[in-house]
Coordinates of C-alpha atoms in Angstrom, one line a residue:
M249 CA 103.9 31.0 -54.4
A250 CA 105.1 27.8 -52.7
P251 CA 106.1 27.7 -49.0
S252 CA 109.8 27.5 -48.3
L253 CA 111.9 26.2 -45.5
E254 CA 114.2 29.1 -45.9
E255 CA 111.8 31.2 -43.7
P256 CA 111.5 29.5 -40.3
T257 CA 108.9 32.0 -39.2
Q258 CA 106.3 30.1 -41.3
I259 CA 105.8 27.6 -38.5
D260 CA 103.8 29.2 -35.7
L261 CA 104.8 27.6 -32.4
S262 CA 103.3 30.3 -30.2
S263 CA 100.2 28.3 -29.0
P264 CA 100.3 25.6 -26.4
P265 CA 101.6 23.0 -26.3
K266 CA 104.5 24.8 -28.0
T267 CA 108.0 23.9 -27.4
I268 CA 109.3 21.9 -24.5
P269 CA 110.6 24.5 -22.0
K270 CA 114.3 25.0 -21.9
L271 CA 115.2 23.4 -18.6
V272 CA 118.3 24.4 -16.7
A273 CA 118.8 20.9 -15.1
P274 CA 117.8 17.3 -16.0
E275 CA 114.3 16.2 -15.1
P276 CA 114.4 14.4 -11.7
E277 CA 113.2 10.8 -11.3
H278 CA 109.7 11.7 -10.1
C279 CA 109.2 14.7 -12.4
P280 CA 105.5 15.0 -13.5
G281 CA 106.7 16.3 -16.9
P282 CA 107.3 20.0 -17.8
E283 CA 104.1 20.1 -19.8
S284 CA 101.9 18.4 -17.2
T285 CA 99.2 20.4 -15.4
Q286 CA 101.1 19.7 -12.2
A287 CA 104.4 20.9 -13.5
G288 CA 106.0 23.3 -11.1
H289 CA 103.3 22.8 -8.5
A290 CA 103.6 19.1 -7.5
S291 CA 105.3 18.2 -4.2
S292 CA 108.0 16.5 -6.2
C293 CA 108.8 19.9 -7.8
A294 CA 109.9 21.5 -4.5
G295 CA 113.6 22.4 -4.7
C296 CA 113.9 21.6 -8.4
P297 CA 116.0 24.2 -10.4
N298 CA 113.3 24.0 -13.1
Q299 CA 110.3 24.7 -10.9
S300 CA 109.7 28.3 -11.9
I301 CA 110.2 27.5 -15.6
C302 CA 107.8 24.6 -15.6
A303 CA 105.2 26.5 -13.5
T304 CA 105.0 29.3 -16.2
T305 CA 104.9 26.9 -19.2
P306 CA 101.5 27.2 -21.1
K307 CA 99.2 24.3 -20.2
G308 CA 96.0 23.0 -21.6
P309 CA 94.8 21.7 -25.0
D310 CA 96.2 23.0 -28.2
P311 CA 93.8 25.6 -29.6
D312 CA 94.5 24.5 -33.1
V313 CA 93.0 21.0 -32.6
P314 CA 89.5 22.2 -33.4
L315 CA 90.7 23.8 -36.6
I316 CA 92.4 20.5 -37.6
T317 CA 89.3 18.6 -36.7
A318 CA 87.2 20.9 -38.9
R319 CA 89.8 20.7 -41.8
L320 CA 89.8 16.9 -41.8
S321 CA 86.0 16.4 -41.2
N322 CA 85.4 15.3 -44.7
I323 CA 88.0 12.5 -44.7
R324 CA 86.3 9.2 -44.1
H325 CA 89.2 7.1 -43.0
K326 CA 92.6 8.0 -41.5
I327 CA 95.2 5.3 -41.3
L328 CA 98.6 5.5 -39.7
V329 CA 101.5 3.4 -41.0
L330 CA 104.0 2.6 -38.3
S331 CA 107.1 0.5 -37.7
G332 CA 109.3 0.1 -34.8
K333 CA 112.4 -0.6 -36.9
G334 CA 113.8 1.4 -39.8
G335 CA 114.4 -0.4 -43.1
V336 CA 111.4 -2.7 -43.0
G337 CA 109.8 -1.1 -46.1
K338 CA 107.3 1.0 -44.2
S339 CA 107.3 4.0 -46.6
T340 CA 107.3 1.6 -49.6
F341 CA 104.3 -0.1 -48.1
S342 CA 102.6 3.3 -47.5
T343 CA 103.0 4.2 -51.2
M344 CA 101.7 0.8 -52.3
L345 CA 98.7 1.1 -49.9
A346 CA 97.9 4.5 -51.2
H347 CA 98.2 3.4 -54.8
A348 CA 96.0 0.4 -54.0
F349 CA 93.2 2.6 -52.6
A350 CA 93.6 5.0 -55.5
S351 CA 93.2 2.2 -58.1
N352 CA 89.5 2.5 -57.4
P353 CA 88.6 5.6 -59.5
A354 CA 85.7 6.2 -57.2
A355 CA 88.0 6.8 -54.2
T356 CA 90.1 9.9 -53.4
V357 CA 93.2 9.3 -51.4
G358 CA 95.8 11.4 -49.6
L359 CA 99.3 10.4 -48.5
M360 CA 101.0 12.5 -45.8
D361 CA 104.7 12.1 -45.2
T362 CA 105.6 12.9 -41.6
D363 CA 109.2 11.7 -41.9
I364 CA 110.6 15.2 -41.7
C365 CA 114.2 14.2 -41.7
G366 CA 114.0 11.5 -44.3
P367 CA 111.1 12.4 -46.7
S368 CA 111.2 9.6 -49.4
I369 CA 107.5 9.6 -50.4
P370 CA 107.8 12.2 -53.2
K371 CA 110.5 10.2 -54.9
M372 CA 108.5 7.0 -54.7
M373 CA 105.4 8.7 -56.0
G374 CA 107.2 10.3 -58.9
V375 CA 106.6 13.9 -57.8
E376 CA 110.0 14.8 -56.3
T377 CA 110.5 18.0 -58.3
E378 CA 107.0 19.4 -57.5
T379 CA 106.3 22.3 -55.2
I380 CA 103.4 23.2 -53.0
H381 CA 100.9 25.8 -54.3
V382 CA 99.2 28.1 -51.8
S383 CA 95.7 29.4 -52.4
S384 CA 93.2 31.4 -50.3
S385 CA 91.9 28.0 -48.9
G386 CA 95.3 26.7 -47.9
W387 CA 98.2 24.6 -49.1
E388 CA 97.3 22.4 -52.0
P389 CA 98.5 18.8 -52.0
V390 CA 100.7 17.7 -54.9
W391 CA 98.5 15.5 -57.0
V392 CA 100.1 12.3 -58.4
S393 CA 96.9 11.5 -60.3
D394 CA 93.3 12.8 -60.3
N395 CA 92.5 11.0 -57.1
L396 CA 95.8 10.7 -55.2
G397 CA 97.4 13.7 -53.5
V398 CA 100.7 13.9 -51.5
M399 CA 102.1 16.3 -48.9
S400 CA 105.8 16.2 -47.7
V401 CA 108.5 18.5 -46.5
Q402 CA 110.5 17.5 -49.5
F403 CA 108.3 19.8 -51.6
M404 CA 109.6 22.7 -49.5
L405 CA 113.3 22.1 -49.7
P406 CA 115.3 24.6 -51.8
N407 CA 117.4 21.6 -53.0
R408 CA 116.6 17.9 -53.1
D409 CA 119.7 17.0 -51.0
D410 CA 119.2 19.6 -48.3
A411 CA 119.1 18.1 -44.8
V412 CA 116.4 19.0 -42.4
I413 CA 118.1 19.5 -39.1
W414 CA 115.3 20.3 -36.7
R415 CA 114.5 19.6 -33.1
G416 CA 111.2 18.1 -32.1
A417 CA 109.2 21.3 -31.6
K418 CA 109.8 22.5 -35.1
K419 CA 109.0 19.1 -36.6
N420 CA 105.7 19.1 -34.6
G421 CA 104.9 22.6 -35.9
L422 CA 105.2 21.5 -39.5
I423 CA 103.1 18.4 -39.0
K424 CA 100.5 20.6 -37.5
Q425 CA 100.6 22.7 -40.6
F426 CA 100.2 19.7 -42.8
L427 CA 97.0 18.9 -41.0
K428 CA 95.7 22.4 -40.3
D429 CA 96.7 24.4 -43.4
V430 CA 96.6 21.8 -46.2
E431 CA 93.3 21.8 -48.2
W432 CA 92.8 18.0 -48.2
G433 CA 89.1 18.4 -49.1
S434 CA 86.7 15.4 -49.3
M435 CA 88.7 12.2 -49.2
D436 CA 88.0 8.5 -48.6
F437 CA 91.4 7.8 -47.2
L438 CA 94.3 9.7 -45.6
V439 CA 97.4 7.5 -45.2
V440 CA 99.9 8.9 -42.8
D441 CA 103.4 7.6 -43.2
T442 CA 105.5 8.0 -40.1
P443 CA 109.2 7.7 -39.3
P444 CA 110.5 4.6 -37.4
G445 CA 110.2 4.6 -33.6
T446 CA 107.9 6.2 -31.0
S447 CA 109.0 9.8 -30.6
D448 CA 107.9 13.4 -31.3
E449 CA 106.3 12.9 -34.8
H450 CA 104.1 10.0 -33.5
L451 CA 103.0 11.9 -30.4
S452 CA 102.1 14.9 -32.5
V453 CA 100.2 13.0 -35.1
N454 CA 98.2 11.2 -32.4
S455 CA 97.4 14.3 -30.4
F456 CA 96.4 16.4 -33.5
L457 CA 94.3 13.7 -35.0
K458 CA 92.6 12.3 -31.9
E459 CA 89.6 14.5 -32.0
S460 CA 89.0 14.0 -35.7
G461 CA 89.1 10.3 -35.3
V462 CA 91.8 7.8 -36.5
D463 CA 90.8 4.4 -37.7
G464 CA 94.0 3.0 -36.4
A465 CA 97.6 2.0 -37.3
V466 CA 99.0 -0.6 -39.6
V467 CA 102.3 -1.8 -38.2
V468 CA 104.9 -3.0 -40.7
T469 CA 107.7 -5.5 -39.9
T470 CA 110.0 -8.0 -41.4
P471 CA 110.0 -11.7 -40.3
Q472 CA 113.2 -11.7 -38.2
E473 CA 113.3 -11.3 -34.4
V474 CA 115.5 -8.2 -34.6
S475 CA 112.6 -6.3 -36.3
L476 CA 109.9 -7.9 -34.1
L477 CA 111.6 -6.7 -30.9
D478 CA 110.9 -3.1 -31.9
V479 CA 107.4 -3.9 -33.2
R480 CA 106.5 -5.0 -29.7
K481 CA 107.5 -1.6 -28.5
E482 CA 105.5 0.1 -31.2
I483 CA 102.4 -1.9 -30.3
D484 CA 102.9 -1.0 -26.6
F485 CA 103.2 2.7 -27.7
C486 CA 99.9 2.4 -29.6
R487 CA 98.1 1.0 -26.6
K488 CA 99.5 3.6 -24.2
A489 CA 98.6 6.4 -26.7
G490 CA 95.1 5.0 -27.3
I491 CA 95.8 4.2 -31.0
R492 CA 93.9 1.1 -32.2
V493 CA 96.2 -1.4 -34.0
I494 CA 94.4 -2.4 -37.2
G495 CA 96.9 -5.2 -37.7
I496 CA 100.5 -6.3 -38.5
V497 CA 101.9 -6.7 -42.0
E498 CA 104.9 -8.9 -42.6
N499 CA 106.9 -7.3 -45.4
M500 CA 109.8 -8.9 -47.3
S501 CA 108.3 -12.3 -46.4
G502 CA 110.3 -14.6 -48.6
F503 CA 111.5 -14.1 -52.2
V504 CA 109.8 -15.7 -55.1
C505 CA 112.1 -16.3 -58.1
G506 CA 110.7 -14.9 -61.3
K507 CA 112.1 -17.7 -63.4
C508 CA 111.6 -20.9 -61.5
G509 CA 109.0 -19.8 -58.9
H510 CA 111.0 -21.1 -56.0
E511 CA 110.5 -19.2 -52.7
A512 CA 113.5 -18.5 -50.5
K513 CA 113.4 -17.1 -47.0
I514 CA 115.8 -14.1 -47.1
F515 CA 114.8 -13.0 -43.6
K516 CA 114.0 -16.2 -41.7
A517 CA 111.3 -16.0 -39.1
T518 CA 113.3 -17.6 -36.3
T519 CA 110.6 -16.9 -33.7
G520 CA 107.6 -17.4 -35.8
G521 CA 107.4 -14.1 -37.6
A522 CA 104.7 -11.5 -37.6
K523 CA 101.8 -14.0 -37.5
K524 CA 102.9 -15.5 -34.2
L525 CA 103.6 -12.1 -32.8
A526 CA 100.1 -11.0 -33.7
Q527 CA 98.7 -14.0 -31.9
E528 CA 100.8 -13.3 -28.8
V529 CA 99.8 -9.6 -28.5
G530 CA 96.2 -10.1 -29.6
V531 CA 96.1 -8.0 -32.8
P532 CA 95.0 -9.0 -36.3
F533 CA 97.5 -10.4 -38.8
L534 CA 96.9 -8.7 -42.1
G535 CA 99.1 -10.9 -44.3
K536 CA 102.6 -11.3 -45.8
V537 CA 104.1 -9.4 -48.7
P538 CA 107.0 -11.1 -50.4
L539 CA 110.2 -9.5 -51.7
D540 CA 110.2 -8.5 -55.4
P541 CA 113.1 -6.5 -56.9
R542 CA 110.7 -4.7 -59.1
I543 CA 109.2 -3.0 -56.1
G544 CA 112.5 -1.1 -55.5
M545 CA 112.7 -0.3 -59.2
A546 CA 109.2 1.1 -59.3
C547 CA 110.0 3.3 -56.3
D548 CA 113.2 4.6 -57.8
Y549 CA 111.3 5.5 -61.0
G550 CA 108.3 6.9 -59.2
E551 CA 105.9 4.4 -60.7
S552 CA 103.0 2.4 -59.2
F553 CA 104.1 -1.2 -58.6
F554 CA 100.4 -1.9 -58.0
D555 CA 99.5 -0.8 -61.5
T556 CA 102.5 -2.0 -63.4
F557 CA 102.9 -5.5 -61.9
G558 CA 99.4 -6.3 -60.9
D559 CA 99.7 -10.0 -61.5
S560 CA 102.9 -10.5 -59.4
P561 CA 102.8 -12.6 -56.2
A562 CA 103.7 -9.4 -54.2
C563 CA 100.9 -7.4 -55.7
M564 CA 98.4 -10.2 -55.2
A565 CA 99.5 -10.4 -51.5
L566 CA 99.2 -6.7 -51.2
K567 CA 95.6 -6.9 -52.5
D568 CA 94.8 -9.4 -49.8
V569 CA 96.3 -7.0 -47.2
V570 CA 94.3 -4.1 -48.5
K571 CA 91.1 -6.1 -48.3
R572 CA 91.9 -7.1 -44.7
V573 CA 92.6 -3.5 -43.8
G574 CA 89.1 -2.6 -45.2
E575 CA 87.5 -5.3 -43.2
E576 CA 89.2 -4.1 -40.0
V577 CA 88.1 -0.5 -40.4
G578 CA 84.5 -1.6 -41.3
I579 CA 84.4 -0.9 -45.0
E580 CA 81.7 -3.0 -46.6
E581 CA 82.0 -1.8 -50.2
N582 CA 84.6 -3.2 -52.7
L583 CA 87.9 -1.4 -52.2
L584 CA 89.6 -2.6 -55.4
P585 CA 88.2 -2.3 -58.9
D586 CA 88.7 -6.0 -59.7
E587 CA 86.8 -7.2 -56.6
T588 CA 83.5 -9.0 -57.2

């Protein structure tokens, strides 16, 4: 029997931190935060209409964190994929990164889709019509191949076009279930694809995974300044949240014509692009991946671009990025089967 979103009681939000308390007035300027240990007791809380609500809100660490840590203890490397801006190809990059890791038959890879409102990973991986199977040991990932498993809210939707209209607390509850109840087993890599921005889903993933150990985050951007503006915020978020930035990847970095080989700059790096940004903020630059129309086609058909077009400029660039990721997380053995 597969889990279904038609039964909201599946997500247990009864343990702290649960839902953000329902406040009767906006938080004042010097509010310590309704979930802070000082909430309702600090001097700045005096006279606030929310004081009694905040004072009775459950505090302390989430009791499920040790269970999550135990569940993920056999996963060697956990990598987040972030982007400040939507539309930069973050989920596409996540799928290609997972396929690249899984191209080594000796590696086992998981891909977790935490974009609850826009779950595109199942479509890109060719498993959109699959459902989750539940066993005595937990939820079973949907296996794309023998060594590549996927988990997404899309597998739980009654219909593929159903919208998920949830507030933050319910999203957080499902993310917790993906980590606590899914039988990931022994894996070499868990790639966590996140939605754009720096909100609930990112905070939840970070808080739930902190004890189990996260290698860090790969930040995806496109070359133009409009994207880089939000990437700076994403990097600032990582530093404030204690997430190591593995590096920045510049996606859609030029377009190489398949006929003449000429490279055109579709998104011009008016301020130096991701490489200059990486130098400015002091994080590694992992490389550039050019545009290739076949990437979109592979995603639409649920095929591995990495396997199908292995000799393309985009795939060769991706291989270099994968090697750099391996270097940054301290992997000494060969990641890709064609490495010597």
